[in-house]
CSV table of C-alpha atoms and ligand atoms in Angstrom, one decimal:
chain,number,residue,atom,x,y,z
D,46,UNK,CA,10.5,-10.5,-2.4
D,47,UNK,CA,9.9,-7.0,-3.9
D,48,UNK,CA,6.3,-6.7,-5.7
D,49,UNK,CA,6.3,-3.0,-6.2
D,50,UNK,CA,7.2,0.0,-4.5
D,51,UNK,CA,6.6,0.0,-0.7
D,52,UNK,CA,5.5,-3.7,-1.3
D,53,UNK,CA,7.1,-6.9,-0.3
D,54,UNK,CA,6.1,-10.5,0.1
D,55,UNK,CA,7.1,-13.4,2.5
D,56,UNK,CA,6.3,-16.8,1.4
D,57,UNK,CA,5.2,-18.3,-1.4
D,58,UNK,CA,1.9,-19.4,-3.2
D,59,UNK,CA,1.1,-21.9,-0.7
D,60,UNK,CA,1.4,-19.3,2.6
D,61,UNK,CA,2.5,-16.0,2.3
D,62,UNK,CA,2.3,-12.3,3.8
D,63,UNK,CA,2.6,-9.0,3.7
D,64,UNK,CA,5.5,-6.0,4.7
D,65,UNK,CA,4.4,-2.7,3.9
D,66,UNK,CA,8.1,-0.5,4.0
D,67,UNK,CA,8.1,3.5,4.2
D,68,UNK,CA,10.6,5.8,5.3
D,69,UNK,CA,8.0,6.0,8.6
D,70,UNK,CA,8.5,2.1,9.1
D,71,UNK,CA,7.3,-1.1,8.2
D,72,UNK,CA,3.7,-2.8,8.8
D,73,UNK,CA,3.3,-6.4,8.4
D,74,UNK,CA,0.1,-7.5,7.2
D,75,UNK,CA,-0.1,-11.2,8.5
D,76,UNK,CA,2.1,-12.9,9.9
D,77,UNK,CA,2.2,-16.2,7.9
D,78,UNK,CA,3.8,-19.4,9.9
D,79,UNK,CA,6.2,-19.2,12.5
D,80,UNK,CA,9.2,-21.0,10.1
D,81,UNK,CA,8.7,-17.5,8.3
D,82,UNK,CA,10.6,-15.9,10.7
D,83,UNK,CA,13.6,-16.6,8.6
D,84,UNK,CA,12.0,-14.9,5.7
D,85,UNK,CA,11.1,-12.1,7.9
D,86,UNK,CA,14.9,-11.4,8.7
D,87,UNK,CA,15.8,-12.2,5.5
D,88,UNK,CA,13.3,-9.3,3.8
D,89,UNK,CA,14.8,-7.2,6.5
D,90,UNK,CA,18.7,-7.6,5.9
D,91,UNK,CA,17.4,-7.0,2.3
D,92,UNK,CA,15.8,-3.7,3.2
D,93,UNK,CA,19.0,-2.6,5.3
D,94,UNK,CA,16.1,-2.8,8.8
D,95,UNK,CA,15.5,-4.9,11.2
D,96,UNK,CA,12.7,-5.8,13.4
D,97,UNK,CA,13.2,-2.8,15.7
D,98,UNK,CA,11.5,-0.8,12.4
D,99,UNK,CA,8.3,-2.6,12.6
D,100,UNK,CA,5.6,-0.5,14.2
D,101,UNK,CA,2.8,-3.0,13.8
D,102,UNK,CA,1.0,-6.3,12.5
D,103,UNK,CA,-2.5,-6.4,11.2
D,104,UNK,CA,-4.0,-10.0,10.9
D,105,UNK,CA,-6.3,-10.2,8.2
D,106,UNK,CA,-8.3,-13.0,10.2
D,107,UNK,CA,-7.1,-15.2,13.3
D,108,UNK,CA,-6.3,-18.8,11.5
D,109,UNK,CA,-3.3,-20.6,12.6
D,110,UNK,CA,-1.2,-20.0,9.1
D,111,UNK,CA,-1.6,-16.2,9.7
D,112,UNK,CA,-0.5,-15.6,12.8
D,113,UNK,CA,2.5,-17.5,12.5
D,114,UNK,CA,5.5,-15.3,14.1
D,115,UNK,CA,3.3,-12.4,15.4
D,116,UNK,CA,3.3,-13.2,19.3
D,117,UNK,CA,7.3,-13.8,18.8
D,118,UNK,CA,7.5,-10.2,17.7
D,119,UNK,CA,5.1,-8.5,20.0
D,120,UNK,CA,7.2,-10.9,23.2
D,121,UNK,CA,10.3,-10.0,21.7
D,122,UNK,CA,10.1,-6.8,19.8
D,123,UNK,CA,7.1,-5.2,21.9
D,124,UNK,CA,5.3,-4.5,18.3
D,125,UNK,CA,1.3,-4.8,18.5
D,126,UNK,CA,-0.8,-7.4,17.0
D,127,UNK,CA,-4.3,-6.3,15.3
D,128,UNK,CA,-6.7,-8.0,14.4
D,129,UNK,CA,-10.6,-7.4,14.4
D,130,UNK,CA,-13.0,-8.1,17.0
D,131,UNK,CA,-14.7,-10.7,16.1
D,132,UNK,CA,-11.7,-12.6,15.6
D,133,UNK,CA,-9.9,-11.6,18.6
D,134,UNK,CA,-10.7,-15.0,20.6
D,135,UNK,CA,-9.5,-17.1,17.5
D,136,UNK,CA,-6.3,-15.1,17.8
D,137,UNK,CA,-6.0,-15.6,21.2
D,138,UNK,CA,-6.7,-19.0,22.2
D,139,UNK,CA,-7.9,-20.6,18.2
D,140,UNK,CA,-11.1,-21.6,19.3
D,141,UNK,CA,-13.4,-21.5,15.8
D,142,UNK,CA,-15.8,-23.8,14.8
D,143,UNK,CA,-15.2,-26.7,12.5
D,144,UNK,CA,-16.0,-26.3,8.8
D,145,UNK,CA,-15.9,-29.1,6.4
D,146,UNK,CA,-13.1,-29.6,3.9
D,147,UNK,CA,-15.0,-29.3,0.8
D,148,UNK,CA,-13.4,-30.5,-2.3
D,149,UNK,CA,-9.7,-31.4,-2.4
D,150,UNK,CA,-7.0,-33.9,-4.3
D,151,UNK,CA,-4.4,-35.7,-2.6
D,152,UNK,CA,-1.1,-33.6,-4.4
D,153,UNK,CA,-1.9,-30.0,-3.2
D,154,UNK,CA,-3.1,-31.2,0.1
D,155,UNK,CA,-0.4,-32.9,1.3
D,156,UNK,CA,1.7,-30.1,0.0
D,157,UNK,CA,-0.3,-27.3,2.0
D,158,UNK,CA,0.0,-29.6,5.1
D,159,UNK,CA,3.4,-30.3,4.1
D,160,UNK,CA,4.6,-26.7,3.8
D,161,UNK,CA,3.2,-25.6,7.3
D,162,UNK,CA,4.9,-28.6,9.2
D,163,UNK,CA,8.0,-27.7,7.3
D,164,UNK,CA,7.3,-24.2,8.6
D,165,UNK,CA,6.8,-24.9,11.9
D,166,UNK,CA,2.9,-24.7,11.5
D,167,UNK,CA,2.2,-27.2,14.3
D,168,UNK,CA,3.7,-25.0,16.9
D,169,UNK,CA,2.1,-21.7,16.0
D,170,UNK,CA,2.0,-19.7,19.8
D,171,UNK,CA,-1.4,-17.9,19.9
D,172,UNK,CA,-1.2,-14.1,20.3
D,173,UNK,CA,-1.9,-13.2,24.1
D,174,UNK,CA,-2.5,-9.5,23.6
D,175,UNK,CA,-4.3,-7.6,20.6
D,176,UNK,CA,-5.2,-4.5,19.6
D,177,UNK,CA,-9.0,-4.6,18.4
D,178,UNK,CA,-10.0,-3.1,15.1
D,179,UNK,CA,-13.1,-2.7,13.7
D,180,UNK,CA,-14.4,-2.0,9.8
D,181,UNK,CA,-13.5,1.6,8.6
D,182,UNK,CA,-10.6,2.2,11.0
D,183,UNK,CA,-7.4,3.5,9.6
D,184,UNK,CA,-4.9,3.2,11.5
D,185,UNK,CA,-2.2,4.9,12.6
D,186,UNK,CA,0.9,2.9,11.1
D,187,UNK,CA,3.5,3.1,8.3
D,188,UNK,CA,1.1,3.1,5.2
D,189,UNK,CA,-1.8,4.5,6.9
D,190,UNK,CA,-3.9,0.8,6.2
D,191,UNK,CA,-7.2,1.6,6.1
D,192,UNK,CA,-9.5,-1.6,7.5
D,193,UNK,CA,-12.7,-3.0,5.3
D,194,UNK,CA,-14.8,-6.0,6.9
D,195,UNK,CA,-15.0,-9.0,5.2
D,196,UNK,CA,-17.5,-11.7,7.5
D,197,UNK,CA,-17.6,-15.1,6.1
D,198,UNK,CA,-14.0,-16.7,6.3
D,199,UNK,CA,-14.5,-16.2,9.5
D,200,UNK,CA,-17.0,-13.4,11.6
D,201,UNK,CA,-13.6,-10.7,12.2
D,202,UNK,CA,-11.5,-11.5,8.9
D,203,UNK,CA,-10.8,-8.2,7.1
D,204,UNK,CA,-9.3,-6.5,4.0
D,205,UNK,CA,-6.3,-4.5,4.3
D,206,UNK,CA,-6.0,-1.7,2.4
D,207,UNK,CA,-3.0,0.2,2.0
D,208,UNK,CA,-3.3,3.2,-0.5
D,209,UNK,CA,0.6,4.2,-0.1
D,210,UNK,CA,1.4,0.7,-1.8
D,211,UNK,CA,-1.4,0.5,-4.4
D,212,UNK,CA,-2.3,-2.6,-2.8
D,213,UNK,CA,-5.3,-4.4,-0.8
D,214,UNK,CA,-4.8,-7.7,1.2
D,215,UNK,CA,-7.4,-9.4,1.8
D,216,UNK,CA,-6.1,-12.2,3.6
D,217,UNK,CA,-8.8,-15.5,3.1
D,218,UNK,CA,-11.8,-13.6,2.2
D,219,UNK,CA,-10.7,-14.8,-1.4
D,220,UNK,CA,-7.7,-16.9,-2.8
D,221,UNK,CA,-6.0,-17.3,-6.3
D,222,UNK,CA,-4.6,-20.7,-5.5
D,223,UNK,CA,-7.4,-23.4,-3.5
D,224,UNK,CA,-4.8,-24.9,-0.9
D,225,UNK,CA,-6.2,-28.4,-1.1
D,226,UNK,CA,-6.9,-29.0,-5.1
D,227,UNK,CA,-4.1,-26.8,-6.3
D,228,UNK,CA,-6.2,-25.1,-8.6
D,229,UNK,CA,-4.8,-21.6,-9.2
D,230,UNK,CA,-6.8,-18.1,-10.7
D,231,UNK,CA,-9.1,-16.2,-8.3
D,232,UNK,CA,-12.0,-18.1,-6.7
D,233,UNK,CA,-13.7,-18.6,-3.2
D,234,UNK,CA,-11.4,-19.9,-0.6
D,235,UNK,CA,-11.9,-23.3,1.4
D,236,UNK,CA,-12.1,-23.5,5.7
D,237,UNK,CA,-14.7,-20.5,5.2
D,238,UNK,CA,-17.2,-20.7,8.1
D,239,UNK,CA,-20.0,-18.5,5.9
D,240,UNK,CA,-19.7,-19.1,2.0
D,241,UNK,CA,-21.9,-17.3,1.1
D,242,UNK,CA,-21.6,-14.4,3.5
D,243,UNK,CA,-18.1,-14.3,1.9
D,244,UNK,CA,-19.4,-13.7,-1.6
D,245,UNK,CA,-21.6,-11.1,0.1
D,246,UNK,CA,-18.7,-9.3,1.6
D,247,UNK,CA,-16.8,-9.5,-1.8
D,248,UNK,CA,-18.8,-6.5,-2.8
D,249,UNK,CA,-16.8,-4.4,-0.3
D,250,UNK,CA,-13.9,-4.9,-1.8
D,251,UNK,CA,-14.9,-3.9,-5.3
D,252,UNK,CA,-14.8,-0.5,-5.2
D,253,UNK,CA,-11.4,-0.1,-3.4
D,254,UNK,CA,-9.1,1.6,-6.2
D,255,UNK,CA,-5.8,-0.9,-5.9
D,256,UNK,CA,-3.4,-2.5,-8.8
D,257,UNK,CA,-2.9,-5.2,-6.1
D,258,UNK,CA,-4.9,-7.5,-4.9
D,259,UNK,CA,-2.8,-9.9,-2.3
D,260,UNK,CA,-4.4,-13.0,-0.6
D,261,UNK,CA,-2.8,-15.3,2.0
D,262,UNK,CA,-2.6,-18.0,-0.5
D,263,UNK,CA,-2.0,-18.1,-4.0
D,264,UNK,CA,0.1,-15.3,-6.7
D,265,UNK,CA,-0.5,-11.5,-6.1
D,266,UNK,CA,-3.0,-10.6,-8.2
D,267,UNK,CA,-2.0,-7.7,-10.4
D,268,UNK,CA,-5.3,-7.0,-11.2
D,269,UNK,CA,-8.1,-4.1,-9.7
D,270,UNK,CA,-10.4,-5.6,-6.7
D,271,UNK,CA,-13.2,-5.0,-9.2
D,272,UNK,CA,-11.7,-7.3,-11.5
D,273,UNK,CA,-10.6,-9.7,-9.2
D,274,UNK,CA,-14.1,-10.0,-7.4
D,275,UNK,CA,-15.7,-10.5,-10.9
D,276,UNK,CA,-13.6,-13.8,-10.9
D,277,UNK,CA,-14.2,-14.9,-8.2
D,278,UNK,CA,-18.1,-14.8,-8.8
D,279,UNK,CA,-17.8,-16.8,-12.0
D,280,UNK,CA,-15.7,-19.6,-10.5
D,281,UNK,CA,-18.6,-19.6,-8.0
D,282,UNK,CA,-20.7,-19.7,-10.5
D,283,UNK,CA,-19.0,-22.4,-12.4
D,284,UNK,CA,-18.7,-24.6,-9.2
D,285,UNK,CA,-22.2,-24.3,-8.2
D,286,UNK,CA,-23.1,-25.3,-12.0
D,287,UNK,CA,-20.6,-28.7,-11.8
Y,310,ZN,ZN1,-5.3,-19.3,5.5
């Protein structure tokens, strides 16, 4: 689906990613679950491209539901897989450590869990090879996305920023819709291994100049990362006072 110019998204509000498309090539920016594949090819048909045009993936952290299809395209396709240091063992092998659930109702959960079996979620390959990024790097694909570290989610999850699309993904470091109560509007996002370093590293994204503001779960926020992060404080604030 078309969001704006250069901008398209894969998914829906329960999982979704990113394709970045210039007349250079396309950079995906997660790579959702495997079962979005389909979507992939779909965008792509749209687009008049195929998978030969993408240059690169950059994984905003290394969780199962955003890796999805990225070691089928860097086997099949030969295009590499970035993600960011820190989480470069989750990537490759999804070893993290175990966070409580936190607060959650019965509907939305089953429909989260429900959505990734349907999308293959349970068979997600982990990505063998990656190319290691680190806060500050811009890197050298269609779009130019420009990397800002976002500890907390988990120690290596990032913010993408991609000036070309107006746009900054920022993967799990915040969400607009809380996969396990269904409760939608920005806010802090569950399976975070450091809450509160994640509200920390919120302040990195405020001064970013975007009309986007994309997370891995939830609507697109049309909406400036300062305005965004301001939310996300008060439903903080408004859960810590419940
Ligand atoms: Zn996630």
């Amino acid at each position: 689906m078309k969001l704006a110019p250069h901008l398209h998204r894969l998914g829906n509000d329960v999982v979704a990613c990113y394709l970045i498309d210039t007349d250079e090539g396309i950079t995906l920016i997660d790579a959702g679950l495997p079962g979005h594949w389909n979507d992939l090819q779909q965008e792509l048909r749209t687009l008049g491209k195929s998978a030969a045009d993408i240059r690169g993936v950059v994984l905003t952290h290394g969780d199962s539901d955003h890796i999805g299809f990225a070691e089928r395209l860097r086997t099949e396709h030969g295009v590499p897989v970035h993600v960011h240091a820190a989480d470069a063992v989750r990537t490759r092998t999804g070893e993290k450590p175990k966070v409580a659930f936190g607060s959650m109702r019965l509907g939305p959960t089953l429909g989260f869990f429900g959505y990734s079996l349907r999308k293959n979620g349970m068979r997600t390959k982990y990505v063998s090879e990656v190319v290691e990024v680190a806060d500050g790097d811009t890197l050298e694909l269609p779009g130019s996305p420009v990397i800002v570290g976002m500890p907390g989610h988990s120690p290596g999850s990032i913010a993408v920023h991609v000036p070309l699309a107006d746009a900054v993904c920022v993967g799990d470091a915040l969400t607009t819709r809380h996969v396990l109560t269904g409760r939608t509007g920005p806010q802090p996002a569950p399976f975070t291994d450091d809450p509160d370093e994640a509200i920390t590293s919120l302040d990195r994204l405020a001064d970013l100049k975007a009309s986007w503001v994309l997370p891995g779960h939830g609507a697109p926020a049309h909406a400036t990362p300062a305005e965004v992060v301001e939310s996300v404080k008060a439903a903080k604030r408004a859960q810590a006072a419940s």
